Coordinates of C-alpha atoms (C1' of nucleotides) in Angstrom, one line a residue:
Chain Q
M16 CA 0.0 0.0 0.0
T17 CA 2.9 2.3 0.8
E18 CA 4.2 1.6 -2.7
V19 CA 0.9 2.5 -4.2
D20 CA 0.8 5.7 -2.2
R21 CA 4.2 6.7 -3.3
R22 CA 3.2 6.2 -7.0
V23 CA 0.1 8.3 -6.5
A24 CA 2.1 11.0 -4.8
D25 CA 4.7 10.9 -7.5
F26 CA 2.1 11.3 -10.2
E27 CA 0.4 14.1 -8.3
S28 CA 3.5 16.2 -8.5
Q29 CA 4.0 15.4 -12.1
L30 CA 0.5 16.7 -12.8
K31 CA 1.1 19.8 -10.8
G32 CA 4.1 20.5 -12.8
A33 CA 2.1 20.2 -16.0
G34 CA -0.6 22.5 -14.7
L35 CA -3.1 19.7 -14.4
R36 CA -5.3 18.6 -11.5
M37 CA -5.3 15.6 -9.3
T38 CA -8.9 14.4 -9.2
Q39 CA -10.7 11.7 -7.4
Q40 CA -11.0 9.7 -10.6
R41 CA -7.3 10.0 -11.5
R42 CA -6.4 9.0 -8.0
L43 CA -8.7 6.0 -8.3
I44 CA -7.5 4.9 -11.6
L45 CA -3.9 5.3 -10.6
R46 CA -4.5 3.1 -7.6
V47 CA -6.1 0.4 -9.7
L48 CA -3.2 0.5 -12.0
A49 CA -0.6 0.4 -9.2
E50 CA -2.4 -2.6 -7.7
A51 CA -2.6 -4.5 -11.0
D52 CA 0.0 -7.1 -11.6
D53 CA -1.4 -7.9 -15.1
H54 CA -2.0 -5.8 -18.2
P55 CA -5.6 -4.7 -18.1
D56 CA -7.4 -2.9 -20.9
A57 CA -9.5 0.1 -20.5
K58 CA -12.6 -1.9 -19.8
G59 CA -10.8 -4.0 -17.2
I60 CA -9.5 -0.9 -15.5
F61 CA -13.0 0.6 -15.6
T62 CA -14.5 -2.5 -14.1
R63 CA -12.1 -2.6 -11.2
A64 CA -12.4 1.1 -10.5
F65 CA -16.1 1.2 -11.0
A66 CA -16.4 -1.3 -8.1
L67 CA -14.8 1.3 -5.8
D68 CA -16.6 4.3 -7.2
P69 CA -19.7 3.6 -9.3
T70 CA -19.9 7.3 -10.5
L71 CA -16.8 6.8 -12.7
S72 CA -17.3 6.7 -16.4
L73 CA -15.5 4.8 -19.1
S74 CA -14.8 8.0 -21.0
T75 CA -12.8 9.2 -18.0
V76 CA -10.8 6.0 -18.0
Y77 CA -9.8 6.5 -21.7
R78 CA -9.1 10.2 -21.1
T79 CA -7.1 9.4 -18.0
M80 CA -5.0 6.8 -19.8
K81 CA -4.0 9.3 -22.3
V82 CA -3.0 11.8 -19.6
L83 CA -1.0 9.1 -17.7
E84 CA 0.6 8.0 -20.9
S85 CA 1.7 11.5 -22.0
Q86 CA 3.1 12.0 -18.5
G87 CA 5.0 8.8 -18.9
A88 CA 3.3 7.3 -15.8
I89 CA 2.0 4.3 -17.8
E90 CA 2.9 2.3 -20.9
R91 CA 0.4 1.2 -23.5
H92 CA 0.7 -2.0 -25.4
A93 CA -1.4 -3.5 -28.1
F94 CA -0.9 -7.2 -28.6
E95 CA -2.4 -9.3 -31.4
D96 CA -6.0 -8.4 -30.7
G97 CA -5.2 -4.7 -31.2
I98 CA -6.8 -3.7 -27.9
S99 CA -4.7 -1.3 -25.8
R100 CA -3.5 -2.7 -22.5
Y101 CA -1.8 -0.7 -19.8
E102 CA 0.8 -1.1 -17.1
H103 CA 2.4 1.4 -14.8
A104 CA 5.8 2.6 -16.1
D105 CA 8.1 2.8 -13.1
Q106 CA 9.8 -0.4 -13.7
E107 CA 12.7 -1.7 -15.9
H108 CA 12.2 -1.8 -19.6
H109 CA 10.9 -5.2 -20.7
D110 CA 9.3 -7.0 -23.5
H111 CA 6.4 -9.5 -23.4
L112 CA 5.9 -13.2 -24.0
I113 CA 2.3 -14.1 -24.5
D114 CA 1.0 -17.6 -23.8
I115 CA -1.0 -18.5 -26.8
D116 CA -3.2 -20.9 -25.0
S117 CA -4.0 -18.9 -21.8
G118 CA -3.4 -15.4 -22.8
E119 CA -1.1 -14.9 -19.9
V120 CA 1.5 -12.2 -20.4
I121 CA 5.0 -12.8 -19.1
E122 CA 7.6 -10.1 -18.9
F123 CA 11.2 -10.5 -19.8
S124 CA 14.2 -8.5 -20.8
S125 CA 17.3 -9.2 -22.6
D126 CA 20.3 -6.9 -23.0
A127 CA 21.5 -9.1 -25.8
I128 CA 18.4 -8.5 -27.8
E129 CA 18.4 -4.8 -27.1
E130 CA 21.9 -4.6 -28.3
L131 CA 21.2 -6.6 -31.4
Q132 CA 18.3 -4.4 -32.3
R133 CA 20.4 -1.3 -32.0
R134 CA 23.0 -2.9 -34.2
I135 CA 20.5 -3.9 -36.8
A136 CA 19.0 -0.5 -37.0
A137 CA 22.5 1.0 -37.2
E138 CA 23.3 -1.3 -40.1
L139 CA 20.3 0.0 -42.0
G140 CA 21.4 3.6 -41.3
Y141 CA 19.0 4.2 -38.4
D142 CA 19.1 5.3 -34.8
L143 CA 16.8 3.0 -32.8
V144 CA 14.3 5.1 -31.0
R145 CA 12.0 2.4 -29.6
H146 CA 10.9 -1.1 -30.5
R147 CA 8.1 -3.5 -30.1
L148 CA 8.9 -7.1 -29.4
E149 CA 6.3 -9.7 -28.5
L150 CA 6.9 -13.5 -28.4
Y151 CA 4.0 -15.8 -28.8
G152 CA 4.6 -19.2 -27.4
R153 CA 3.2 -22.3 -25.9
K154 CA 4.2 -23.9 -22.6
K155 CA 6.8 -26.6 -23.1
Q156 CA 5.5 -30.1 -22.4
P157 CA 7.8 -32.2 -20.2
A158 CA 9.5 -34.8 -22.3
R159 CA 7.9 -38.2 -22.1
K160 CA 8.2 -41.5 -23.8
G161 CA 6.4 -41.6 -27.1
G162 CA 6.9 -37.9 -27.6
R163 CA 4.5 -35.0 -27.0
K164 CA 1.1 -35.4 -25.4
Chain G
M5 CA 4.5 -9.3 -64.8
T6 CA 5.3 -13.0 -65.2
E7 CA 6.1 -13.0 -61.5
V8 CA 2.6 -11.6 -60.8
D9 CA 1.0 -14.1 -63.1
R10 CA 2.8 -16.9 -61.3
R11 CA 1.6 -15.7 -57.9
V12 CA -2.0 -15.5 -59.3
A13 CA -1.8 -18.9 -60.7
D14 CA -0.3 -20.4 -57.5
F15 CA -3.1 -18.8 -55.5
E16 CA -5.7 -20.1 -57.9
S17 CA -4.6 -23.7 -57.3
Q18 CA -4.6 -23.1 -53.6
L19 CA -8.1 -21.9 -53.7
K20 CA -9.2 -24.8 -55.8
G21 CA -7.8 -27.2 -53.3
A22 CA -9.8 -25.5 -50.6
G23 CA -13.0 -25.7 -52.7
L24 CA -13.1 -21.9 -53.2
R25 CA -13.4 -19.9 -56.4
M26 CA -11.1 -17.6 -58.3
T27 CA -13.2 -14.5 -58.9
Q28 CA -12.5 -11.4 -60.9
Q29 CA -12.2 -9.5 -57.6
R30 CA -9.7 -11.9 -56.0
R31 CA -7.7 -11.9 -59.2
L32 CA -7.7 -8.1 -59.1
I33 CA -6.7 -7.8 -55.5
L34 CA -4.0 -10.4 -55.8
R35 CA -2.6 -8.5 -58.7
V36 CA -2.6 -5.2 -56.8
L37 CA -0.9 -7.0 -53.9
A38 CA 1.7 -8.7 -56.0
E39 CA 2.6 -5.4 -57.7
A40 CA 2.8 -3.5 -54.4
D41 CA 6.3 -3.0 -53.0
D42 CA 5.0 -1.3 -49.8
H43 CA 2.6 -2.4 -47.1
P44 CA -0.8 -1.1 -48.0
D45 CA -3.8 -1.2 -45.7
A46 CA -7.3 -2.3 -46.8
K47 CA -8.2 1.2 -48.0
G48 CA -5.0 1.5 -49.9
I49 CA -5.6 -1.8 -51.6
F50 CA -9.2 -0.8 -52.3
T51 CA -8.1 2.5 -53.9
R52 CA -5.6 0.9 -56.2
A53 CA -8.0 -1.9 -57.2
F54 CA -10.9 0.4 -57.6
A55 CA -9.0 2.4 -60.2
L56 CA -8.8 -0.8 -62.3
D57 CA -12.3 -2.0 -61.6
P58 CA -14.8 0.6 -60.1
T59 CA -17.4 -2.1 -59.3
L60 CA -15.2 -3.4 -56.5
S61 CA -16.4 -2.8 -53.0
L62 CA -14.5 -2.3 -49.8
S63 CA -16.3 -5.2 -48.1
T64 CA -14.9 -7.5 -50.7
V65 CA -11.4 -6.2 -50.0
Y66 CA -11.8 -7.0 -46.3
R67 CA -13.3 -10.5 -47.1
T68 CA -10.6 -11.2 -49.6
M69 CA -7.8 -10.3 -47.2
K70 CA -9.2 -12.8 -44.8
V71 CA -9.3 -15.6 -47.4
L72 CA -5.9 -14.7 -48.6
E73 CA -4.6 -14.7 -45.1
S74 CA -6.1 -18.0 -44.1
Q75 CA -4.7 -19.5 -47.3
G76 CA -1.3 -18.2 -46.3
A77 CA -1.0 -16.1 -49.4
I78 CA -0.5 -12.9 -47.5
E79 CA 0.7 -11.7 -44.1
R80 CA -1.1 -9.1 -42.0
H81 CA 0.8 -6.7 -39.8
A82 CA -0.5 -4.0 -37.5
F83 CA 2.1 -1.4 -36.6
E84 CA 1.7 1.3 -34.0
D85 CA -1.4 2.9 -35.5
G86 CA -3.3 -0.4 -35.1
I87 CA -4.3 -0.5 -38.8
S88 CA -3.9 -3.8 -40.6
R89 CA -1.4 -3.7 -43.4
Y90 CA -0.8 -6.5 -45.9
E91 CA 2.0 -7.9 -47.9
H92 CA 2.2 -11.0 -50.1
A93 CA 3.7 -14.0 -48.2
D94 CA 5.9 -15.7 -50.8
Q95 CA 9.1 -14.3 -49.5
E96 CA 11.6 -15.0 -46.7
H97 CA 10.5 -14.3 -43.1
H98 CA 11.5 -10.8 -42.1
D99 CA 10.8 -8.2 -39.5
H100 CA 10.1 -4.5 -40.0
L101 CA 11.9 -1.2 -39.2
I102 CA 9.6 1.8 -39.4
D103 CA 11.0 5.3 -40.2
I104 CA 9.5 7.4 -37.5
D105 CA 9.6 10.5 -39.7
S106 CA 8.5 9.3 -43.1
G107 CA 6.5 6.2 -42.1
E108 CA 8.6 4.2 -44.5
V109 CA 8.7 0.5 -43.8
I110 CA 12.1 -1.3 -44.2
E111 CA 12.3 -5.1 -44.1
F112 CA 15.1 -6.9 -42.5
S113 CA 15.9 -10.3 -41.1
S114 CA 18.4 -11.6 -38.6
D115 CA 19.1 -15.2 -37.8
A116 CA 20.8 -14.0 -34.6
I117 CA 17.6 -12.3 -33.3
E118 CA 15.5 -15.3 -34.3
E119 CA 17.8 -17.6 -32.4
L120 CA 17.9 -15.3 -29.4
Q121 CA 14.1 -15.1 -29.3
R122 CA 13.8 -18.9 -29.4
R123 CA 16.3 -19.2 -26.6
I124 CA 14.6 -16.6 -24.4
A125 CA 11.3 -18.3 -24.9
A126 CA 12.8 -21.6 -24.0
E127 CA 14.4 -20.2 -20.8
L128 CA 10.9 -19.1 -19.8
G129 CA 9.6 -22.6 -20.4
Y130 CA 8.0 -21.9 -23.8
D131 CA 8.2 -23.1 -27.3
L132 CA 8.3 -20.0 -29.5
V133 CA 5.4 -20.2 -32.0
R134 CA 5.7 -16.8 -33.7
H135 CA 6.8 -13.3 -32.8
R136 CA 6.3 -9.7 -33.6
L137 CA 9.3 -7.4 -33.9
E138 CA 9.2 -3.8 -35.0
L139 CA 12.0 -1.3 -34.7
Y140 CA 11.1 2.4 -34.8
G141 CA 14.0 4.6 -35.7
R142 CA 15.2 7.8 -37.3
K143 CA 17.6 8.1 -40.2
K144 CA 21.1 8.6 -38.9
Q145 CA 22.4 12.1 -39.6
P146 CA 25.9 12.2 -41.2
A147 CA 28.4 13.4 -38.6
R148 CA 29.3 17.0 -39.0
K149 CA 31.2 19.7 -37.1
G150 CA 29.2 21.0 -34.2
G151 CA 27.3 17.8 -33.8
R152 CA 23.7 17.0 -35.0
K153 CA 21.7 19.4 -37.1
Chain K
dA4 C1' -26.7 -23.6 -71.6
dG5 C1' -28.4 -24.5 -66.8
dC6 C1' -27.7 -25.3 -61.9
dT7 C1' -26.2 -24.2 -57.4
dA8 C1' -23.1 -23.1 -53.8
dG9 C1' -19.9 -19.7 -53.1
dA10 C1' -19.0 -14.7 -53.8
dT11 C1' -20.3 -9.9 -54.2
dG12 C1' -22.1 -5.0 -53.3
dA13 C1' -24.6 -2.0 -50.5
dA14 C1' -26.2 -1.0 -46.3
dC15 C1' -26.1 -1.8 -41.8
dA16 C1' -23.9 -3.7 -37.3
dT17 C1' -20.0 -3.8 -34.1
dC18 C1' -16.5 -2.5 -31.1
dA19 C1' -12.9 0.2 -29.3
dT20 C1' -11.9 4.7 -28.8
dT21 C1' -12.8 9.8 -29.1
dT22 C1' -15.4 13.9 -28.9
dT23 C1' -19.1 17.1 -27.7
dC24 C1' -21.4 19.6 -24.4
dA25 C1' -23.7 20.7 -20.3
dT26 C1' -22.4 20.3 -15.6
dT27 C1' -19.2 19.7 -11.8
dT28 C1' -15.0 20.4 -9.2
dG29 C1' -10.0 21.3 -8.1
dC30 C1' -7.5 24.7 -6.4
dA31 C1' -5.5 29.6 -6.7
dG32 C1' -6.3 33.8 -4.6
dC33 C1' -8.6 36.2 -1.3
Chain V
dG20 C1' -13.4 29.1 4.6
dC21 C1' -15.5 31.3 0.3
dT22 C1' -15.4 32.5 -4.9
dG23 C1' -14.3 32.1 -9.6
dC24 C1' -13.0 29.9 -13.4
dA25 C1' -10.5 26.7 -16.2
dA26 C1' -9.9 22.0 -16.2
dA27 C1' -12.3 17.6 -15.6
dT28 C1' -16.2 14.7 -15.7
dG29 C1' -20.4 11.9 -17.3
dA30 C1' -23.6 10.7 -20.7
dA31 C1' -24.5 10.4 -25.2
dA32 C1' -23.3 10.9 -29.7
dA33 C1' -19.5 10.6 -33.3
dT34 C1' -15.8 8.2 -35.4
dG35 C1' -13.3 4.8 -37.9
dA36 C1' -11.7 0.2 -38.9
dT37 C1' -13.6 -4.0 -39.7
dG38 C1' -17.4 -7.5 -39.9
dT39 C1' -22.0 -9.2 -41.2
dT40 C1' -26.6 -9.5 -43.5
dC41 C1' -29.1 -10.3 -47.4
dA42 C1' -30.7 -10.1 -51.9
dT43 C1' -28.4 -10.7 -56.3
dC44 C1' -24.8 -12.4 -59.2
dT45 C1' -21.5 -15.7 -61.1
dA46 C1' -17.8 -19.4 -61.3
dG47 C1' -17.4 -23.6 -62.8
dC48 C1' -19.3 -28.3 -62.9
dT49 C1' -22.5 -31.0 -65.7

DNA sequence: AGCTAGATGAACATCATTTTCATTTGCAGC
DNA sequence: GCTGCAAATGAAAATGATGTTCATCTAGCT
């Protein structure tokens, strides 16, 4: 909870600096986001927040996500289904591996891959600004006689 | 043109095998796709094809893209804007580097990165099924006195 | 040439996301 | 602690890509 409070406070000062307001709704959404350990979409965030304050509207969630994103407080990702999913940004850079069967999202990071990407871009005459890397995989089955299940 | 004809013919036999028909519209769209050296979206394909046959409808483009994709004749990609873009599939696997300034899409491939991805997935206990890798970069400025422009 | 299931075009449906607009509310200054 | 006003909100309507319906058409077998 202290962790959550710290994030909310951090964000409040960011907003202040940008001449924006810390509203009930932003506080609420930020709390939901900070407590999430998955990658919820707008509707998912709305559902969780709505449970705590049924006056919240979905429009406000979308608007708030934009503000949060432009302040760098969250990151937005769109996996294969094209729907935007969000996660708070105060963590190390990482990419995602998506379990094809369960939809579970697993975070990982690899300096080797980061470096390789930079080098590839450079070889093509580009400075790498950002990238998107998603791996789609299926849980390895334990080896057994007769091969895979 | 021979190349295009070959692709059209190839696809026609694929369709036959699946009990589907080779229509004027599919032929037209396939031709547009085979002649494209970029990554057009549905509207872009529609525009080009419509110029050759103004009876074509956008619905048919969307429907045809689905058929083409399910037959493995094309690949669909959605970059940052979320819009589906298409390219014919009879080429080596590759990833994309997008020029942030111009929107230009550059294809590249790297065995090293493919291998690294496989290894990372394996370390997480997964078999890699597919992946999405996009690099977003900016053209390197030639070095000059005083630094960057 | 005729038949029939698959394909098309036009209009409408969907779904995520954005915008409009009237109303509410942070919060700066008193 | 009150006031004013610009920023923020809620509800509903708009948007834009994509999908679907349905009456009509046509590819391709016979």
